[in-house]
Coordinates of C-alpha atoms in Angstrom, one line a residue:
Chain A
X1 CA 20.8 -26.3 -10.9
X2 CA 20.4 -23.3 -12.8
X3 CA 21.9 -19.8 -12.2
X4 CA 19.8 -17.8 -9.9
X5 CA 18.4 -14.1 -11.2
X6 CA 18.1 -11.2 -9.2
X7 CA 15.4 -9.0 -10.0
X8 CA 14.0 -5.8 -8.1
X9 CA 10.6 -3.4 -8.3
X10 CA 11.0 -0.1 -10.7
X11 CA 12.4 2.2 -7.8
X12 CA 15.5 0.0 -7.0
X13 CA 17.0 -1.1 -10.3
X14 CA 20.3 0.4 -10.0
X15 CA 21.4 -1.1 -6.5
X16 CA 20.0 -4.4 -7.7
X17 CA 21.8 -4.4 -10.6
X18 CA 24.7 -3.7 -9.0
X19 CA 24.0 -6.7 -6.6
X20 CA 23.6 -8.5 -9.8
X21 CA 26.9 -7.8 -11.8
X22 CA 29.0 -8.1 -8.4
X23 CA 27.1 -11.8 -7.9
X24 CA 27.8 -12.3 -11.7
X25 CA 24.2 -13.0 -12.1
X26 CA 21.7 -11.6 -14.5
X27 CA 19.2 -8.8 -13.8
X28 CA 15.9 -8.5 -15.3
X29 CA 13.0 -5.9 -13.5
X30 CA 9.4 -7.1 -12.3
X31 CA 7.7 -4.3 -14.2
X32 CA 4.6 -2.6 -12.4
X33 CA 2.2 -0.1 -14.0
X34 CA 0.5 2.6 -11.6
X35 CA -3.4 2.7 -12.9
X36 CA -5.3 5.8 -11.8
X37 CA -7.1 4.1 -9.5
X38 CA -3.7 3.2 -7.5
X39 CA -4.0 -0.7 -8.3
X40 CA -1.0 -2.1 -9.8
X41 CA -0.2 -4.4 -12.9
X42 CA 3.0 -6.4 -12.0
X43 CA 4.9 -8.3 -14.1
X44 CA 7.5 -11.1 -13.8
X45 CA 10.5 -12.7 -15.7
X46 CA 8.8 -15.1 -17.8
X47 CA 10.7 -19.0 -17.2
X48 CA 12.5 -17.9 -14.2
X49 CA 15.0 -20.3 -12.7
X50 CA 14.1 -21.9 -9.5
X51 CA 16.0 -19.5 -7.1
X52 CA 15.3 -15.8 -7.3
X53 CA 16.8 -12.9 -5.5
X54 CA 14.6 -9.8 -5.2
X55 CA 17.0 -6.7 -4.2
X56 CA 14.3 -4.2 -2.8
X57 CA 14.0 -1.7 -0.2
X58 CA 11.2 -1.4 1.7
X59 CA 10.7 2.4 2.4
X60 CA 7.4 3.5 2.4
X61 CA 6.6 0.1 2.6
X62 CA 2.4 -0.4 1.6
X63 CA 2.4 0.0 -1.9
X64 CA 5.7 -2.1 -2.3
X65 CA 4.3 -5.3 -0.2
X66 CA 1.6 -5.3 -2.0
X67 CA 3.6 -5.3 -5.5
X68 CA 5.7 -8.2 -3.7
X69 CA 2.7 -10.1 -3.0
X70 CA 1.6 -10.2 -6.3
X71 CA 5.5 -11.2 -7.9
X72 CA 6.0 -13.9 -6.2
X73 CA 2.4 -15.4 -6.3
X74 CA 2.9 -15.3 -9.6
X75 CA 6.6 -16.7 -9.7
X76 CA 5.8 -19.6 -7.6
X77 CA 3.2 -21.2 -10.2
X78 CA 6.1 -20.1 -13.1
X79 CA 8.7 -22.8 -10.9
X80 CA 9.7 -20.6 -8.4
X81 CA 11.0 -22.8 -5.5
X82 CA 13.7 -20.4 -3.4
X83 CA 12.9 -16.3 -3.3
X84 CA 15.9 -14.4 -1.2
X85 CA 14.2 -11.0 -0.8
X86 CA 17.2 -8.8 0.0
X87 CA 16.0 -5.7 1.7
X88 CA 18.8 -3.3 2.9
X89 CA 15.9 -1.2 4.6
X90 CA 14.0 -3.2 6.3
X91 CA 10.0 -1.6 7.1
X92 CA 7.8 -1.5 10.0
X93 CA 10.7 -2.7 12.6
X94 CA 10.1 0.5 15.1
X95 CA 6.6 -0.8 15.8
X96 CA 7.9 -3.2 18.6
X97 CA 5.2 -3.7 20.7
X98 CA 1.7 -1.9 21.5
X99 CA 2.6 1.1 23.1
X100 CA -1.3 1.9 24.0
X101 CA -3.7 -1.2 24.3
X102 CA -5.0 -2.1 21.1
X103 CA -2.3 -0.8 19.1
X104 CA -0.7 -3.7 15.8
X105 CA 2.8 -4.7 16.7
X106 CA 3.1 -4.4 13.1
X107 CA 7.0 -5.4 13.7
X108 CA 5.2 -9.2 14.2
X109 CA 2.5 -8.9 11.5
X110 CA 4.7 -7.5 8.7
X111 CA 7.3 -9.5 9.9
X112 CA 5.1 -13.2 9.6
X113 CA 3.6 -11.6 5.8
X114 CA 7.1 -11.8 4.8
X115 CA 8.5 -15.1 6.0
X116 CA 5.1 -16.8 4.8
X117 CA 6.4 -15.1 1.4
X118 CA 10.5 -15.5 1.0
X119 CA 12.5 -18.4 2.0
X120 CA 15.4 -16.0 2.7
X121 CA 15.8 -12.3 3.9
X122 CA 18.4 -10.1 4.3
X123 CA 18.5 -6.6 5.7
X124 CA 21.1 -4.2 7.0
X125 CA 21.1 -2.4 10.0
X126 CA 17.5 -3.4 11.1
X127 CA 15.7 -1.3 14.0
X128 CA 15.6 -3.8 16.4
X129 CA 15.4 -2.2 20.0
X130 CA 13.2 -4.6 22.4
X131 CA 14.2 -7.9 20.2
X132 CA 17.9 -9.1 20.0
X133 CA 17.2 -11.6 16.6
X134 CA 15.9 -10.8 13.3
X135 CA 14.1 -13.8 13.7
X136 CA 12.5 -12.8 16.6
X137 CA 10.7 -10.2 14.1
X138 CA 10.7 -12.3 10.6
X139 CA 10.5 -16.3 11.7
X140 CA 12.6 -17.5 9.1
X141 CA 15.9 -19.6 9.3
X142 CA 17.4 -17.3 7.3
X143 CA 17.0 -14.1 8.6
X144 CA 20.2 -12.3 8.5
X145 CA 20.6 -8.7 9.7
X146 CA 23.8 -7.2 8.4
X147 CA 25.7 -4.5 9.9
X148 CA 26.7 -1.4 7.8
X149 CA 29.4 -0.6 9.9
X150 CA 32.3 -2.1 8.0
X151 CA 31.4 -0.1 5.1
X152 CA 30.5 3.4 7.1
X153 CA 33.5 3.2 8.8
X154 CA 35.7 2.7 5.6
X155 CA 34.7 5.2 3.9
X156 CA 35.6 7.6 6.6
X157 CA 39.4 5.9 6.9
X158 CA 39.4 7.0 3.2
X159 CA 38.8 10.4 4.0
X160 CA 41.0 11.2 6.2
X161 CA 38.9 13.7 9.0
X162 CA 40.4 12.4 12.2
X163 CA 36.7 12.6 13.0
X164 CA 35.3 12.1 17.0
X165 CA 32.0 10.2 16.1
X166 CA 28.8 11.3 18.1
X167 CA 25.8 9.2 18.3
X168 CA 22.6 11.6 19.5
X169 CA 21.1 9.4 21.3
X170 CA 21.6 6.1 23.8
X171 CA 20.0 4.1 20.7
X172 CA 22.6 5.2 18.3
X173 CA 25.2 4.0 20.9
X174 CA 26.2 0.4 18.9
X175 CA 26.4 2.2 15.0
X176 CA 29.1 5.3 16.8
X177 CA 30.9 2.4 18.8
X178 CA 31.1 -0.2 16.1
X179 CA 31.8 2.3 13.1
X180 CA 34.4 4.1 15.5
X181 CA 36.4 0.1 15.6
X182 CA 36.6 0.3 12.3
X183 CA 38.7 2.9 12.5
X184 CA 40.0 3.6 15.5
X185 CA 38.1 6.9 15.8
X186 CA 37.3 8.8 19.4
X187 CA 33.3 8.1 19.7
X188 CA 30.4 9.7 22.2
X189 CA 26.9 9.3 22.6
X190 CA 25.1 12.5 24.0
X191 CA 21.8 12.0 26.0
X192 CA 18.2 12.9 23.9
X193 CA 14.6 14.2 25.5
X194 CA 12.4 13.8 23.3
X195 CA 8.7 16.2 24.5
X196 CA 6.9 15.4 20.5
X197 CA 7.5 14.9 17.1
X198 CA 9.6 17.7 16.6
X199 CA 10.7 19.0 20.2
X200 CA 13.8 17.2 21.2
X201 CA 16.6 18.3 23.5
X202 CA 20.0 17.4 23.1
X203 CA 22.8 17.4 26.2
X204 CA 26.1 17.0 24.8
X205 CA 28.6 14.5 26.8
X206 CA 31.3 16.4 28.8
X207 CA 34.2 16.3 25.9
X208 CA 35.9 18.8 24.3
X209 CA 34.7 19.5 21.0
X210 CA 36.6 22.7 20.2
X211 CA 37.9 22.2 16.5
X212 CA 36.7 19.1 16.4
X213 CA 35.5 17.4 13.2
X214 CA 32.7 15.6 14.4
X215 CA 30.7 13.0 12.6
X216 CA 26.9 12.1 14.2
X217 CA 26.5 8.3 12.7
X218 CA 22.6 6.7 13.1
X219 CA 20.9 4.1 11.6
X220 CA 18.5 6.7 9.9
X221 CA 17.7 9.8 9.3
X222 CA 14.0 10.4 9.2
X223 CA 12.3 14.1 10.3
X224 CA 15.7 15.5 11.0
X225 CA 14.9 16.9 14.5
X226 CA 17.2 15.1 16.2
X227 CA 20.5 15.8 14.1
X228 CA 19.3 19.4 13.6
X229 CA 19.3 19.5 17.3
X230 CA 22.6 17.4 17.8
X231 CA 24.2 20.1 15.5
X232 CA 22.8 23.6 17.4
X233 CA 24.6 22.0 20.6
X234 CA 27.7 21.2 18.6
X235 CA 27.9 24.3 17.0
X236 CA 27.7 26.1 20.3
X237 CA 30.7 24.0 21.7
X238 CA 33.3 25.1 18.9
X239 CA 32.9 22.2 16.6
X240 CA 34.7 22.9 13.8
X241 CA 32.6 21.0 11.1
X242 CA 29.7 19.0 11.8
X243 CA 28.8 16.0 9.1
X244 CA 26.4 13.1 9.8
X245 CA 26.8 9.3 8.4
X246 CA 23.8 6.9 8.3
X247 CA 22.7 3.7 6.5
X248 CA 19.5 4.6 5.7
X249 CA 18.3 7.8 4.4
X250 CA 14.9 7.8 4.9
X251 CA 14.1 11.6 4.6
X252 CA 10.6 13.1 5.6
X253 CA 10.0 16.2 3.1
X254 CA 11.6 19.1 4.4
X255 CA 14.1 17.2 6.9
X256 CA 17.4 18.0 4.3
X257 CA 16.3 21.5 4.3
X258 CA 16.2 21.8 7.8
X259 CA 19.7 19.9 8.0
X260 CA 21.1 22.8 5.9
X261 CA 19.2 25.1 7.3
X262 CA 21.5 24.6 10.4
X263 CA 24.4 24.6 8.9
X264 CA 25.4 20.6 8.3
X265 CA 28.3 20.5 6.7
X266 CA 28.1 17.2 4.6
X267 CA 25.2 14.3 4.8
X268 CA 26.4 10.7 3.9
X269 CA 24.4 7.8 3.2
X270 CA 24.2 4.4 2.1
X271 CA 22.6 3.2 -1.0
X272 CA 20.1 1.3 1.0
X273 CA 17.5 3.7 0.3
X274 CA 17.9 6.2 -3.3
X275 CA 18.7 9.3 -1.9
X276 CA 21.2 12.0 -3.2
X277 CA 23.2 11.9 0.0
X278 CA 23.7 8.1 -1.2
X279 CA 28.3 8.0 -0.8
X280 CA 28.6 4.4 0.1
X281 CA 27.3 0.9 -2.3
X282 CA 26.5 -2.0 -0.3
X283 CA 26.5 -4.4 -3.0
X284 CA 29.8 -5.5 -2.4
X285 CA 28.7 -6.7 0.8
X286 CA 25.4 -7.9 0.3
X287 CA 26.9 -10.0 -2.4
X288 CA 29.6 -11.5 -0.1
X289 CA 27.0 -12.3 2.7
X290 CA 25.1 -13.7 -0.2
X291 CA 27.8 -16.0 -2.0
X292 CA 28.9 -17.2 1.7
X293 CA 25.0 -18.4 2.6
X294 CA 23.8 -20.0 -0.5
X295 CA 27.6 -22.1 -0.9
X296 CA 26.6 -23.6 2.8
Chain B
X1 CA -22.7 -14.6 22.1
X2 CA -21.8 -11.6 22.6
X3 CA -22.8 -8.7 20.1
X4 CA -20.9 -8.1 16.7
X5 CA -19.1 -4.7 16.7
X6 CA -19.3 -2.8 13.5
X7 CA -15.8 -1.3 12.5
X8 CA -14.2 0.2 9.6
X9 CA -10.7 2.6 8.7
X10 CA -10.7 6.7 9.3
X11 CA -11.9 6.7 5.7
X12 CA -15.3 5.2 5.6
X13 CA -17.1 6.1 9.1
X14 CA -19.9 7.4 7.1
X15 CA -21.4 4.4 5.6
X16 CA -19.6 1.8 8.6
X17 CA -21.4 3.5 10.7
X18 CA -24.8 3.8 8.8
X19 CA -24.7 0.2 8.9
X20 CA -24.5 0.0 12.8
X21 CA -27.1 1.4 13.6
X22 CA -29.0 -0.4 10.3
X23 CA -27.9 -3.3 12.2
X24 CA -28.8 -2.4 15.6
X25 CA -25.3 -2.6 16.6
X26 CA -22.3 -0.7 17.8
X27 CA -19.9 1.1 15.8
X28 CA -16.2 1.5 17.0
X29 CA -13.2 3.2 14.7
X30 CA -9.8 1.2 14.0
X31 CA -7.6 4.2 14.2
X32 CA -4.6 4.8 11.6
X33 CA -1.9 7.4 12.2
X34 CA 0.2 7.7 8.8
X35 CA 4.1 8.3 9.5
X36 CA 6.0 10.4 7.4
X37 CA 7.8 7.7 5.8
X38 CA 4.6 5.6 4.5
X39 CA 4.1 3.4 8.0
X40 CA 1.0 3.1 9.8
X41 CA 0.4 2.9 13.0
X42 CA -2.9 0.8 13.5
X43 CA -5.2 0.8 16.6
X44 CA -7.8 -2.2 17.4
X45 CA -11.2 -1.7 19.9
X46 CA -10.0 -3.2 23.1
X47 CA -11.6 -6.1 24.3
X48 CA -13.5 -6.6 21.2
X49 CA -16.3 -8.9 21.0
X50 CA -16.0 -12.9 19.1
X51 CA -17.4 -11.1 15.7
X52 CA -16.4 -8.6 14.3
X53 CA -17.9 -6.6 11.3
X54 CA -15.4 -4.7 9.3
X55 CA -17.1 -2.7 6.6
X56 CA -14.4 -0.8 4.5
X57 CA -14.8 0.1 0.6
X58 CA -11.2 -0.7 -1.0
X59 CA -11.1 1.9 -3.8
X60 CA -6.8 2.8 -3.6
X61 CA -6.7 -0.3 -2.1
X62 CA -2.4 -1.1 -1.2
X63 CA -2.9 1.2 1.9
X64 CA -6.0 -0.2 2.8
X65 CA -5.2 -3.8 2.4
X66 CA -2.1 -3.6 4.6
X67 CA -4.0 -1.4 7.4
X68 CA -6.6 -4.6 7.2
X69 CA -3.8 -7.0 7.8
X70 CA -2.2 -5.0 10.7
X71 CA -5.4 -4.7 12.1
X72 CA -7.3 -8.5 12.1
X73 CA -3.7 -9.9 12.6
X74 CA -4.1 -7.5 16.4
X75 CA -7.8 -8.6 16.7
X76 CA -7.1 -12.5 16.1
X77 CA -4.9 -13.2 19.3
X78 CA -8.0 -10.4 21.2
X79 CA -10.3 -13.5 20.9
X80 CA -12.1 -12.3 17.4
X81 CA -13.0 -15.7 15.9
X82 CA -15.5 -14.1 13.2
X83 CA -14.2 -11.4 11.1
X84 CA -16.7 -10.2 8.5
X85 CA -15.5 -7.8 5.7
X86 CA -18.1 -5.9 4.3
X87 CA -16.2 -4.2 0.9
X88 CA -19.1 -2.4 -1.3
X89 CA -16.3 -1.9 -3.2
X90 CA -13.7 -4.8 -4.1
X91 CA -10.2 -4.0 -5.7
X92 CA -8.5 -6.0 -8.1
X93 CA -11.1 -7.6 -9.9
X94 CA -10.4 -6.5 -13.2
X95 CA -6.9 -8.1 -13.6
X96 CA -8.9 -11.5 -13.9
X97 CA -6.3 -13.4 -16.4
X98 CA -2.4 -12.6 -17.5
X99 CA -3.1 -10.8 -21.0
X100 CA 0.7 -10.9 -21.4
X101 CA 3.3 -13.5 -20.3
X102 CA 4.5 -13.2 -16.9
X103 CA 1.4 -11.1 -15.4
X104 CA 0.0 -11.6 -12.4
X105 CA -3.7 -12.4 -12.0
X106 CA -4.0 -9.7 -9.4
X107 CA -8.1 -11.0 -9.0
X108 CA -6.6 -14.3 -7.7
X109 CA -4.0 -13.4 -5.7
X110 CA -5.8 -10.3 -3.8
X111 CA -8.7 -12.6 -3.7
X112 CA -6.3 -15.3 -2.1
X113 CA -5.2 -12.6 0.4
X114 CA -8.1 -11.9 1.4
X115 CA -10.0 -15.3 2.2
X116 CA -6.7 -15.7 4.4
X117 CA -7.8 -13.2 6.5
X118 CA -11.9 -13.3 6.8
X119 CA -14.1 -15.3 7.5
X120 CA -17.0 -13.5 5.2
X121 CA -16.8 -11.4 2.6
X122 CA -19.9 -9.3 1.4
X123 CA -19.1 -7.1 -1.9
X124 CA -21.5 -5.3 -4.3
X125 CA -21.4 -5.0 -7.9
X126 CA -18.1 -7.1 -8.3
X127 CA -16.3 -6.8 -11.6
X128 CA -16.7 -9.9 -12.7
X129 CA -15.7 -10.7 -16.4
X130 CA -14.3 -14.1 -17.1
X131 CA -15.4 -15.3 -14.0
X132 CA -18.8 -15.9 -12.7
X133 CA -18.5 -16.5 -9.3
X134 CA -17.0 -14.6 -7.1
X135 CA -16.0 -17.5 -5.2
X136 CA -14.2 -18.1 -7.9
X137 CA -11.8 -14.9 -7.1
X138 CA -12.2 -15.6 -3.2
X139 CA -12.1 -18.6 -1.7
X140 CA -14.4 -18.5 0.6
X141 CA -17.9 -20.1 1.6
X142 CA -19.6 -16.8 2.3
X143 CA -17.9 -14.6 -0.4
X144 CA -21.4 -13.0 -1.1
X145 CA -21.8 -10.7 -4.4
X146 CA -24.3 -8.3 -4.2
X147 CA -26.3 -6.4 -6.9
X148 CA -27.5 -2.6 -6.3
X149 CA -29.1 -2.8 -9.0
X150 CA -32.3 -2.6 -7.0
X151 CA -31.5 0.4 -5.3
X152 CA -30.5 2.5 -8.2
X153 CA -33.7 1.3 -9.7
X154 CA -35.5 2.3 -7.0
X155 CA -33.9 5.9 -7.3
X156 CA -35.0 6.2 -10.6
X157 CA -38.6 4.9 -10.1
X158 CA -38.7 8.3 -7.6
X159 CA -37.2 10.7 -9.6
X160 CA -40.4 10.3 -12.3
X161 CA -38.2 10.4 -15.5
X162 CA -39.4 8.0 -17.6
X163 CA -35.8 7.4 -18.8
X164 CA -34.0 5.0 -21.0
X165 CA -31.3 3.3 -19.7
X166 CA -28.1 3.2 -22.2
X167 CA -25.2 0.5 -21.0
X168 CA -22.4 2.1 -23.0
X169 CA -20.7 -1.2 -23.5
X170 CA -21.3 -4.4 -24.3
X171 CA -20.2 -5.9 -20.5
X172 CA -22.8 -3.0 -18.8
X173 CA -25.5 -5.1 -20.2
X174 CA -26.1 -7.1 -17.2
X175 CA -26.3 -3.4 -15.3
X176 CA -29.0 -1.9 -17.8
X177 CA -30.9 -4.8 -17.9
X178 CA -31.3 -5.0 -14.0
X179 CA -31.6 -1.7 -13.5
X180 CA -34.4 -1.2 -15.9
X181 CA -36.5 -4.4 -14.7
X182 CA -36.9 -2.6 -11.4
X183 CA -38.4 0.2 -12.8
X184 CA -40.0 -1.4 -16.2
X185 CA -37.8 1.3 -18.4
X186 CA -36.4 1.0 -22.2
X187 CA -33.3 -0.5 -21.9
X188 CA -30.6 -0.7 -24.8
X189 CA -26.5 -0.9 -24.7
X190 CA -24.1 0.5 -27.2
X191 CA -21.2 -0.6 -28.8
X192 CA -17.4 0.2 -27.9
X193 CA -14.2 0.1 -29.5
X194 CA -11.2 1.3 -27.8
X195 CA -8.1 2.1 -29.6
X196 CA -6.3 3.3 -26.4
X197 CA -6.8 4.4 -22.4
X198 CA -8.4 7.5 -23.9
X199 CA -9.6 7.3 -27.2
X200 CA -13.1 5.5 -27.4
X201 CA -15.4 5.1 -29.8
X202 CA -19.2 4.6 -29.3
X203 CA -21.6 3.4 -31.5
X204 CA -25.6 3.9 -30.5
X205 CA -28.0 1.1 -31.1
X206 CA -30.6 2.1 -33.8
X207 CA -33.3 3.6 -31.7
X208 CA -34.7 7.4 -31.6
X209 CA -32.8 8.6 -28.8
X210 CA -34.9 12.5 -29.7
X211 CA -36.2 14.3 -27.0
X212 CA -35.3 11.2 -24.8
X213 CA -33.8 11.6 -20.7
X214 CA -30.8 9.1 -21.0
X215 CA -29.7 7.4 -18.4
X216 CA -26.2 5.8 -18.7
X217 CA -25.7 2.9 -16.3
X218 CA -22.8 1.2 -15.7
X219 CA -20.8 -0.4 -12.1
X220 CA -18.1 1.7 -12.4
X221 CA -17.0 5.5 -13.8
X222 CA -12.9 5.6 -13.3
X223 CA -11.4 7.4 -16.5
X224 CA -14.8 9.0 -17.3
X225 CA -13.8 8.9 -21.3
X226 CA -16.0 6.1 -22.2
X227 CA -19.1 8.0 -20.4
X228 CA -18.2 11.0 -22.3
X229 CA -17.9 9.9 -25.4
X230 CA -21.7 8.4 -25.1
X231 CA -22.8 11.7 -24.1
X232 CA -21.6 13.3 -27.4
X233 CA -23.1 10.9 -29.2
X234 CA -26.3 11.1 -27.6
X235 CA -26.3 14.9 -27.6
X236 CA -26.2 14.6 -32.0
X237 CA -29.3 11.9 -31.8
X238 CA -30.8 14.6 -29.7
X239 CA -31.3 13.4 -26.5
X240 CA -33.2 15.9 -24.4
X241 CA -30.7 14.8 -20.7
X242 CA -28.2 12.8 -20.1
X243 CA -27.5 11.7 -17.0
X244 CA -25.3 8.7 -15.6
X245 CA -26.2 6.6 -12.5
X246 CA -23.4 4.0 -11.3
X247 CA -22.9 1.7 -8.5
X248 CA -18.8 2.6 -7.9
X249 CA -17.8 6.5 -8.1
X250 CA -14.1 5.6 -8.5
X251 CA -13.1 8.7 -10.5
X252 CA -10.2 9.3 -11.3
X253 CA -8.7 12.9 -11.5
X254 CA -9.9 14.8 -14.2
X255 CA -13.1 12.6 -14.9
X256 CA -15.6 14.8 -13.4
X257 CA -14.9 18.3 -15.1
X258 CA -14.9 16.1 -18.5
X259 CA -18.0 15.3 -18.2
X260 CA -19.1 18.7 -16.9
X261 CA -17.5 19.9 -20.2
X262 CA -18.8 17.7 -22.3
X263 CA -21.9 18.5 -20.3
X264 CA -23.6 15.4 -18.6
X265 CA -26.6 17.0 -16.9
X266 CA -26.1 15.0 -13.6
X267 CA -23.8 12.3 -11.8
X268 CA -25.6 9.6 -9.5
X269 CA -23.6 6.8 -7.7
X270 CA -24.3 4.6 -4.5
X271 CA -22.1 5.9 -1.6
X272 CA -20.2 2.2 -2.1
X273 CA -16.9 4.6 -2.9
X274 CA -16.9 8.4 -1.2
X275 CA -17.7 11.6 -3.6
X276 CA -19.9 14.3 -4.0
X277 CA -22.6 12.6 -6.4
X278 CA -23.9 9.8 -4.2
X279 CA -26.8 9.5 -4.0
X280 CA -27.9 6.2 -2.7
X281 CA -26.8 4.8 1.0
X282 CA -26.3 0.8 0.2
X283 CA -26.6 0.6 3.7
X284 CA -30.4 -0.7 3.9
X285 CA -29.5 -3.2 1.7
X286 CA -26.2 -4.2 3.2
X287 CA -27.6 -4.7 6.3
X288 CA -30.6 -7.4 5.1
X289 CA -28.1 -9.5 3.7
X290 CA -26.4 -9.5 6.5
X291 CA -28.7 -10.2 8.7
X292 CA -30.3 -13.0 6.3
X293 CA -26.4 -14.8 6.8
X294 CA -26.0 -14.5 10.1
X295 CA -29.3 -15.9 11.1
X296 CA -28.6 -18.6 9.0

């Protein structure tokens, strides 16, 4: 059998190489031209081997399923017979179920495109809140949901904060608790109203956080709101400095000023999505997770 | 049998709805709400009827085609057994063959996509190059390719200005020679060479081109260079106007104030793709054929 290659889209070369050299597999790019007219022109390795792994992210998701779509149509007919799409951020999971009548559980649809696509995905810290299995949400056998956690909480051990880790929200619960065992660090979770978009109330559990270094850990970031919020209320109760760790960070325009804006001290990330913030590379172990499935 | 609903995306009410009432039938929205990250959130008609009539240009299509998939995929399991796509405008068709190893043949695999998830398609004015069916592109029984040529004839014939047609390019012939049967007008094409996206050169066909009203015809303007170019030419054989009538308005930024500075005297197009200079509703049209299959 011949040694796999791991490939990626334009936006995600760096991570994917990375994947690649810790695998000790090559790296070559599927290329893709813009045209004005917002079609694409993808192209693939030419004589791949038979097993491919795709390292993309699938933040702001359309124009990148459709590039996929069109890769691995064309691998397939070049020999093609095993694609592992690893996808540290994983699209469309919050759409869970039709919240109004009529509405797409895109969660199912987007999750069926892909498993009619890849025989194997992998993702990390996936937004699953009404489903338990990444399988529930992409029918494959190998649909493997990693958690960040390991990594988060390492990278704080190495920095040596003594930190009390605060999840905003009742959601965020699993990432404070599971990043604080890592550790050994105190951990919270304060209670969240959300009234729209960008209206959210915080209430703070009843701990001291006078002088406190206190870290608020998510899964993502997206408009900000909520940590901006999270930070106000900490702020007012004598935290000393206020950072925030998350896997993914999937920034909306304007939500890093507004994080500054309030005073955050420090914004950490992973490298699942490119992003300045980006502290912590999951390559090591997405290629761990890797090497263990395709050796069974 | 219950009545066919007429639907379409936020973007193309206009003409979906123009071909409702065409129809004699009703028209209900499928509702989009963009995230900030790139998501949609797609909304369905409740209860909708057994056949449904989606009719939905796909100009900037990766959006589009992924809105379409989140939306039949939520009309399917509503008891939609029919789902008609009416696309006046078709993406992809131009990447009809891999010019270079390891390209995809977007034509096929969009085309592939697409006869997944309808049961009819209806398009007009299909680029069509190396294939001559567009059956061949998508596999479907009823994957019907219309021509408007009649209907920009027929615009002509009521404008009273005895023009001659001019097909820039040798693959516009089929347009020109349509267009100016309907109407019984001089018809001639010129020749192209293109040395790049932007530089053209045009050469006319030996005719007196003095004190002649110039129409050029052609499916589609996108860069707007290969239009311009003519219109220099024609404005040294001393052409009197020089105008430009086209099926697909799919210009891309810039095109129009080119040709405004090189000084085109007027834009026509069919309404198939959204702008300023249509012209023509394909709706009329749209609508017989229609009809003709589904009696059928």
């Amino acid at each position: 059998m011949s040694t796999p290659l791991v490939t990626s889209l334009p936006d995600y070369t760096e991570p994917a190489q990375r994947l690649a050299s810790d695998l000790g597999y090559n790296y070559q790019p599927i290329r893709a031209h813009r045209f004005p007219d917002g079609e694409y022109r993808v192209s693939v390795p030419t004589q791949p081997p038979s097993h491919i792994i795709i390292c993309q992210s699938l933040d702001h998701p359309n124009d990148k399923l459709i590039e996929l779509l069109l890769a691995i149509q064309t691998l397939r007919p070049a020999g093609v017979k095993r694609v592992s799409l690893v996808a540290p951020y994983l699209c469309y999971m919050r759409q869970d179920k039709a919240f109004h009548p009529g509405e797409a559980i895109s969660q199912q649809i987007i999750g069926h495109f892909l498993a009619d696509l890849v025989d194997d995905l992998f993702t990390v810290d996936a937004h699953l809140h009404r489903v338990d299995m990444l399988q529930q949400a992409v029918p494959l056998k190998n649909a493997i949901n990693l958690s960040a956690a390991p990594a988060l909480g390492e990278f704080l051990l190495q920095h040596d904060l003594h930190p009390l880790l605060l999840g905003p929200d009742s959601e965020s619960q699993q990432w404070a608790q599971q990043i604080a065992e890592v550790g050994g660090f105190d951990w919270a979770v304060a209670n969240k109203q959300r009234s729209s978009d960008v209206d959210v109330r915080i209430t703070l559990p009843n701990i001291d956080f006078q002088n406190r270094v206190v870290v608020l850990v998510d899964d993502v970031i997206s408009s900000g709101h909520t940590l901006a919020q999270a930070t106000r209320e900490l702020q007012k109760a004598g935290a000393s400095k206020i950072c925030c760790l998350v896997t993914h960070a999937l920034l909306a325009d304007g939500a890093l000023d507004l994080l500054h804006q309030v005073g955050i001290n420090d914004i950490w990330s992973s490298d699942s999505i490119s992003h300045p913030s980006n502290v912590i590379h999951l390559a090591d172990m997405l290629a761990s997770e890797l090497q263990t499935l395709f050796r069974s």
